[in-house]
Coordinates of C-alpha atoms and ligand atoms in Angstrom, one line a residue:
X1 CA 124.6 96.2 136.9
X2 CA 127.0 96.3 133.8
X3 CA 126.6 100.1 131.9
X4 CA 128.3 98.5 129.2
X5 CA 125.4 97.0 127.2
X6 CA 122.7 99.1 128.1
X7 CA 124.4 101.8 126.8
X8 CA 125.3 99.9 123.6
X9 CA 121.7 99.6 123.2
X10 CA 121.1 103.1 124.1
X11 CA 123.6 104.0 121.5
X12 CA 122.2 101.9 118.9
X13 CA 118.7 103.6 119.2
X14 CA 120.8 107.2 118.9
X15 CA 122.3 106.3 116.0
X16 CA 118.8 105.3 114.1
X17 CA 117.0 108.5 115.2
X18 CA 119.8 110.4 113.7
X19 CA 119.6 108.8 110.4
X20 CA 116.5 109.0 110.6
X21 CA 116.4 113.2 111.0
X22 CA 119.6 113.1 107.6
X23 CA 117.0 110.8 106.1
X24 CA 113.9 112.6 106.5
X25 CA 115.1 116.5 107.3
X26 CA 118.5 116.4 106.0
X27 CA 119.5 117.9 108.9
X28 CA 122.5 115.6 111.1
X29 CA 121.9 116.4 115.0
X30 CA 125.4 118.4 116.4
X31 CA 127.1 118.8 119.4
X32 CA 128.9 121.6 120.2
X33 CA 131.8 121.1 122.4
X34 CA 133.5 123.9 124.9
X35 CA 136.8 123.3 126.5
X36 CA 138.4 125.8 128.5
X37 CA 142.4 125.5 128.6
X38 CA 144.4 122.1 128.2
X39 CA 143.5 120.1 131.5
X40 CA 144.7 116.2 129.9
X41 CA 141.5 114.8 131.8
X42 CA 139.4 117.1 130.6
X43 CA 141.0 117.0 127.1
X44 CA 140.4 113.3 127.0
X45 CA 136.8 113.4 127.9
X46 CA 136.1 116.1 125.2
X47 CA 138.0 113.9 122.7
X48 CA 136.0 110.9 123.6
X49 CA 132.6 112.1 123.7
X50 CA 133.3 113.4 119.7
X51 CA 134.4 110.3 118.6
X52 CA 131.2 108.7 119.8
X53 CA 129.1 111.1 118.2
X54 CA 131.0 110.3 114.9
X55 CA 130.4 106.7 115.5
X56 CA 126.7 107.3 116.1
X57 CA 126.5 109.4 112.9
X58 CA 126.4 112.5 114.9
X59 CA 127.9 116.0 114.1
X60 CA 130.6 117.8 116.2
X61 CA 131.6 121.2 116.8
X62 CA 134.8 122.0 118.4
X63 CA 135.6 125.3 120.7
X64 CA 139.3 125.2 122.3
X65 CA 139.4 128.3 124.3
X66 CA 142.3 129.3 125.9
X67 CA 142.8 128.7 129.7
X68 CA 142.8 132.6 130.5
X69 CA 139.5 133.5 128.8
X70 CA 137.4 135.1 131.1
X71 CA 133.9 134.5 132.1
X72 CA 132.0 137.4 129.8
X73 CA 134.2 136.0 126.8
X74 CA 133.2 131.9 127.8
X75 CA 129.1 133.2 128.3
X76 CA 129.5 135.1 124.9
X77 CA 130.8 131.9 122.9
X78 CA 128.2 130.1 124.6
X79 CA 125.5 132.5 123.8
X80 CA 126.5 132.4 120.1
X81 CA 126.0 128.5 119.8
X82 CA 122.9 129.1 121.5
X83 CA 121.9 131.2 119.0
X84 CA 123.3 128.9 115.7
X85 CA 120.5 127.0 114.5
X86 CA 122.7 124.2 113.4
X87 CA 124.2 123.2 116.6
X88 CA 121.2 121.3 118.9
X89 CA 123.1 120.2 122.0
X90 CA 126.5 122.2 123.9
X91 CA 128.3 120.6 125.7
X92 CA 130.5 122.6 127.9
X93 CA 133.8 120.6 129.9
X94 CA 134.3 121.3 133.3
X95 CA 136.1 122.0 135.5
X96 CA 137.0 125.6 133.6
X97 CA 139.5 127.0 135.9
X98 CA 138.7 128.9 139.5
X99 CA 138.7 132.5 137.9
X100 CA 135.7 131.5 136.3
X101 CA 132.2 131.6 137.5
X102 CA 130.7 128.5 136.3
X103 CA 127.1 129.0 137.2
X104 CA 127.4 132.1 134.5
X105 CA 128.9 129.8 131.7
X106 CA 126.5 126.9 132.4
X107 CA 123.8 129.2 132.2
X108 CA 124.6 130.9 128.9
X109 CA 123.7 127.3 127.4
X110 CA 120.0 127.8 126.2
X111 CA 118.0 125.6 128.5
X112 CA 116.8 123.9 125.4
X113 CA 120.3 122.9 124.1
X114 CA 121.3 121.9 127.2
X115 CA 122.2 118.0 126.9
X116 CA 124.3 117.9 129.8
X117 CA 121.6 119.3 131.8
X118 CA 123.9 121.8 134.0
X119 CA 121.7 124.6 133.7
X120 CA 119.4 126.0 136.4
X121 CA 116.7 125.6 134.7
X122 CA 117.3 122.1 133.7
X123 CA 117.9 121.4 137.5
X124 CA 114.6 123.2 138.7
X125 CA 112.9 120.8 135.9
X126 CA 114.5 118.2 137.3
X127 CA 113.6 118.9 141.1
X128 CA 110.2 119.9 140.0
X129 CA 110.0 116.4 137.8
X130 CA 108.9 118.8 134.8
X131 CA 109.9 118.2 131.1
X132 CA 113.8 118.9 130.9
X133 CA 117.2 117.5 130.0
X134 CA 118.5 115.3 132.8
X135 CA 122.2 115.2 134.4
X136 CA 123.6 113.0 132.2
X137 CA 125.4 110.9 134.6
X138 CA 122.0 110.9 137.2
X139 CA 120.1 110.7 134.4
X140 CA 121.8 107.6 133.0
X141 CA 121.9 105.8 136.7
X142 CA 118.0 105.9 136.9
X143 CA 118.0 104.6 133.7
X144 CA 120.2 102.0 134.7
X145 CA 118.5 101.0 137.9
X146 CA 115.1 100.9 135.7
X147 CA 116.7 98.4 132.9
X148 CA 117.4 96.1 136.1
X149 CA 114.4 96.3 137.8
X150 CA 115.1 98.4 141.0
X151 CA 112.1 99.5 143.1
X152 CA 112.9 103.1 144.2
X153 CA 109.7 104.2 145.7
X154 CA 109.6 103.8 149.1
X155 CA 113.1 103.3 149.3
X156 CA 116.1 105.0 151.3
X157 CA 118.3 106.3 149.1
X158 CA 121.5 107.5 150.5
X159 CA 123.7 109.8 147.7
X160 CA 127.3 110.4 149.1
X161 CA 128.0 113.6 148.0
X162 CA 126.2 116.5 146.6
X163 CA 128.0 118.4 143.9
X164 CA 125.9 120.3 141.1
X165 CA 126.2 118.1 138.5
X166 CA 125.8 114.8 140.4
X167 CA 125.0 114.2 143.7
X168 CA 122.2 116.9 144.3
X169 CA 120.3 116.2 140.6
X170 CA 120.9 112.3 141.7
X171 CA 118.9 113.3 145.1
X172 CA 116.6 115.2 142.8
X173 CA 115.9 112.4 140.4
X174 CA 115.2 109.8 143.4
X175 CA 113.1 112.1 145.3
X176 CA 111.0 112.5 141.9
X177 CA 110.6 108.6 142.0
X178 CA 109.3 108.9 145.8
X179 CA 112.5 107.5 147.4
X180 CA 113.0 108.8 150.7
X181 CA 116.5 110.5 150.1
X182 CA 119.4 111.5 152.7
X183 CA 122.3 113.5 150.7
X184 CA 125.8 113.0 152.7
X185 CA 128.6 115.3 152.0
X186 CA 132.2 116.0 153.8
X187 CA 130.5 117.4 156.9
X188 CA 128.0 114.7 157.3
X189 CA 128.6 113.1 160.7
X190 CA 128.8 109.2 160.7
X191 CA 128.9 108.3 157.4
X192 CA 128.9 105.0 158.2
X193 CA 125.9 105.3 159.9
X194 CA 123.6 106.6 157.0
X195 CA 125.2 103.9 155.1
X196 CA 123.6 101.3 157.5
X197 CA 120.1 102.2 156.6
X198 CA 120.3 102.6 153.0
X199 CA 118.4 100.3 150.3
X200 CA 120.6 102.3 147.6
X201 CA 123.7 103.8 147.9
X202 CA 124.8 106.4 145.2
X203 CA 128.3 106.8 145.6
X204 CA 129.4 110.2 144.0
X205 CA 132.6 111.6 145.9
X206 CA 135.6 110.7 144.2
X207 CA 137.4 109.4 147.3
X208 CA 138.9 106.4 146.2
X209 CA 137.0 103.2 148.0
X210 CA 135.4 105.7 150.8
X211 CA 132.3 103.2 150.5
X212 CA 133.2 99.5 152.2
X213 CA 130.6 96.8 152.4
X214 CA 130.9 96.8 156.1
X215 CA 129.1 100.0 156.2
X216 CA 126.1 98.7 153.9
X217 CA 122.6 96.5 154.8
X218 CA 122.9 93.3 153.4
X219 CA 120.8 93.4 149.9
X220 CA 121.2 96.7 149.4
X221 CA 121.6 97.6 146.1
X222 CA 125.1 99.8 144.9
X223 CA 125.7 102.4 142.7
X224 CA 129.5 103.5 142.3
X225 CA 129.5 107.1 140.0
X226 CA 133.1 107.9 141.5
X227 CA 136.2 107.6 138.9
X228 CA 139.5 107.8 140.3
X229 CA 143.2 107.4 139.0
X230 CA 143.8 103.5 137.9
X231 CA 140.2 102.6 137.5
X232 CA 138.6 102.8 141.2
X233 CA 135.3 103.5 142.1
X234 CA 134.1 105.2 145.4
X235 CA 133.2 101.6 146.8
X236 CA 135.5 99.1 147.7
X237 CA 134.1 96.4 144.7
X238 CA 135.3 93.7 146.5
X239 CA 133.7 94.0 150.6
X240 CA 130.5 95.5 148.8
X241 CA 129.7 93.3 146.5
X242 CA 129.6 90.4 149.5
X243 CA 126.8 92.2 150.8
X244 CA 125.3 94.1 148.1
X245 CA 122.1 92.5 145.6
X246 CA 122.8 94.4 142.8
X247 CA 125.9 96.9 142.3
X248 CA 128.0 98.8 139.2
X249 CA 131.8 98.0 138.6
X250 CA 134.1 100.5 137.7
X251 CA 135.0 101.0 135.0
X252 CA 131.9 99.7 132.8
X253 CA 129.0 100.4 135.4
X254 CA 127.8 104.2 135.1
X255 CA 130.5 106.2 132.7
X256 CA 129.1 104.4 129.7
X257 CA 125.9 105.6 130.4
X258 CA 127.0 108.9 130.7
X259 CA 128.5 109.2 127.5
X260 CA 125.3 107.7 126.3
X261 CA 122.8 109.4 127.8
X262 CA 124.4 112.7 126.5
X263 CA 124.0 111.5 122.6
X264 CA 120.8 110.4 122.9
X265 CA 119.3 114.1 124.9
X266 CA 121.2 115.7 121.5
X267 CA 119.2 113.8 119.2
X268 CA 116.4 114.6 121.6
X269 CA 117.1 118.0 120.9
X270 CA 117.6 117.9 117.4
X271 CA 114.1 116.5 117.3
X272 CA 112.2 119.0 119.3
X273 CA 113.9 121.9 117.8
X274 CA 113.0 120.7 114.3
X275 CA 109.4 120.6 115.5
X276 CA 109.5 123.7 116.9
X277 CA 111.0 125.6 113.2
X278 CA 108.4 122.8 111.5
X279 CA 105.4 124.5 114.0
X280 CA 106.5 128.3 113.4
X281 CA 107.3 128.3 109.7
X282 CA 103.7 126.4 109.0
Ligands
NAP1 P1 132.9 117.1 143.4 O1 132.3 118.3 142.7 O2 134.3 117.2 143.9 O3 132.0 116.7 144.6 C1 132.4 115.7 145.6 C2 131.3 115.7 146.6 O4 131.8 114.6 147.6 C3 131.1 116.9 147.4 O5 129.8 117.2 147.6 C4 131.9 116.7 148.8 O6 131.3 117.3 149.9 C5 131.7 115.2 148.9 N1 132.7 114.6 149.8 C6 134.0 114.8 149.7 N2 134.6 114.0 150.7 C7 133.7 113.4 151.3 C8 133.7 112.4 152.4 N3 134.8 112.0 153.0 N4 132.5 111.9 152.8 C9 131.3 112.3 152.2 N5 131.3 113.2 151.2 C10 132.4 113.7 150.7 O7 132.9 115.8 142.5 P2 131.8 115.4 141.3 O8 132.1 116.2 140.1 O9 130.5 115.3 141.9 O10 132.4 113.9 141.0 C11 132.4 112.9 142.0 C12 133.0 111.6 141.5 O11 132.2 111.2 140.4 C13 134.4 111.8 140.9 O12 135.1 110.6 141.2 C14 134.2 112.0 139.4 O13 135.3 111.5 138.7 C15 133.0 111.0 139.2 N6 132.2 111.4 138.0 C16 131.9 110.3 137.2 C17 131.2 110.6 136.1 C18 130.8 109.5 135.2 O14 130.5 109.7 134.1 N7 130.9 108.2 135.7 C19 130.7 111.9 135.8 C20 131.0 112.9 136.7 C21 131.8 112.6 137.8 P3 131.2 118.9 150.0 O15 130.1 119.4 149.1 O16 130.9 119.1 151.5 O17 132.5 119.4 149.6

């Protein structure tokens, strides 16, 4: 399942609806961006997602905060783009540093600029399967498995891992599209035999290659979320895709979608905010 060219077409769409709102509203959908300290990762996601939204015709907003700013500073920055009527998505980089509580920044983002969907509320929409912003990178696997076709209901799902931001929306999402979900994490016992029952397997760990086809039911169907130094996934590629029917590659299977879901929930944004000002000032 190649991310690659569903999220160029996912892209595409973005990049129409945003003309589209310049066009008609004059008004060019913006992301605000947050980074906390220098962290080179973290520095190069941050750079990449602007230069999509500039190729997509989106606008950016840039906030480099030092690495000692504390939480009440980060949650007051936050609040303020909250509050700026021409930024509709924020986009705040993790991970901000251990002196910082993260829940506290996350949920300074107003719930309805929050593209990234890291905010309580966006994950009790999400468990709750009410209207919301998705986890970008669970939200763009669904999407994923959709565009090829994958039955989830009824299915066992089995998500290794079960961070905030991926593993526990991605059990969220699944159990929302009556999969029958098991969520494994470092104290699950027998990983291997979870694994063994699975339809899908969600790998979201970041343990390079912790996933080998010799673990998985023949036919199941693959997901690797897990990026590690040198371009490998959380599944050994080679042993799983032997017994696997469908699976992702790394690089090119879910961090395209990502990138590409998070564009498309800011344009999403732009759009229901403009509604909303549209509603009040008739
Ligand atoms: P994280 O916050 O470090 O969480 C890792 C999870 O894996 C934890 O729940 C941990 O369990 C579990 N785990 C660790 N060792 C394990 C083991 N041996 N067996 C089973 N579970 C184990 O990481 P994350 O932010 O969710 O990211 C996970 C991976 O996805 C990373 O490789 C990251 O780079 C990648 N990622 C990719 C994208 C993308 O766009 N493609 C986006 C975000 C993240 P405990 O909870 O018990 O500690």
């Amino acid at each position: 399942m190649r991310g690659v060219e569903l999220a160029a077409t996912i892209n595409s769409d973005t990049a129409s609806r945003a003309e589209s709102l310049v066009a008609a509203m004059g008004v060019r959908p913006t992301l605000a961006t947050v980074l906390v300290g220098d962290d080179p990762a973290s520095v190069t996601y941050v750079r990449m997602k602007r230069r999509r939204c500039e190729q997509l015709g989106l606008g950016t907003r840039h906030v480099g905060l030092p690495a000692e700013t504390c939480t009440s500073e980060l949650v007051d920055t936050i609040s303020g783009l909250s509050h700026d009527a021409a930024v509709h998505g924020i986009l705040l980089q993790h991970p901000m540093g251990a002196h910082i509580d993260e829940r506290a920044a996350f949920d300074a983002v107003a719930p309805r600029k929050d593209v990234d969907g890291v905010t309580s509320a966006s994950f009790a929409a999400m468990a709750l399967g009410q209207p919301g912003f998705a986890s970008c990178t669970p939200g763009g696997i669904i999407r994923l498995l959709d565009h090829y076709g994958v039955e989830l209901a009824g299915r066992h799902a089995v998500v290794v891992g079960r961070s905030p931001i991926l593993g526990k929306p991605m059990a969220a999402l699944l159990l929302g599209r009556d999969a029958t979900v098991t969520v494994c994490h470092s104290r699950t016992r027998d990983l291997d035999a979870h694994l063994a029952g699975a339809d899908l397997v969600v790998a979201a760990v970041g343990r390079p290659r912790l996933v080998h086809g010799g673990a998985l039911k023949p036919g199941a169907v693959v997901v690797d979320a897990g990026y590690n130094p040198g371009n490998v996934g959380d599944v050994d590629f080679d042993s799983a895709a032997r017994r696997a029917s469908f699976i992702t590659p790394v690089p090119g299977g879910v961090g395209p979608m990502t990138i590409a879901v998070l564009l498309a929930q800011t344009v999403d944004a732009a759009q229901q905010q403009l509604l909303v000002q549209s509603a009040i000032s008739r």
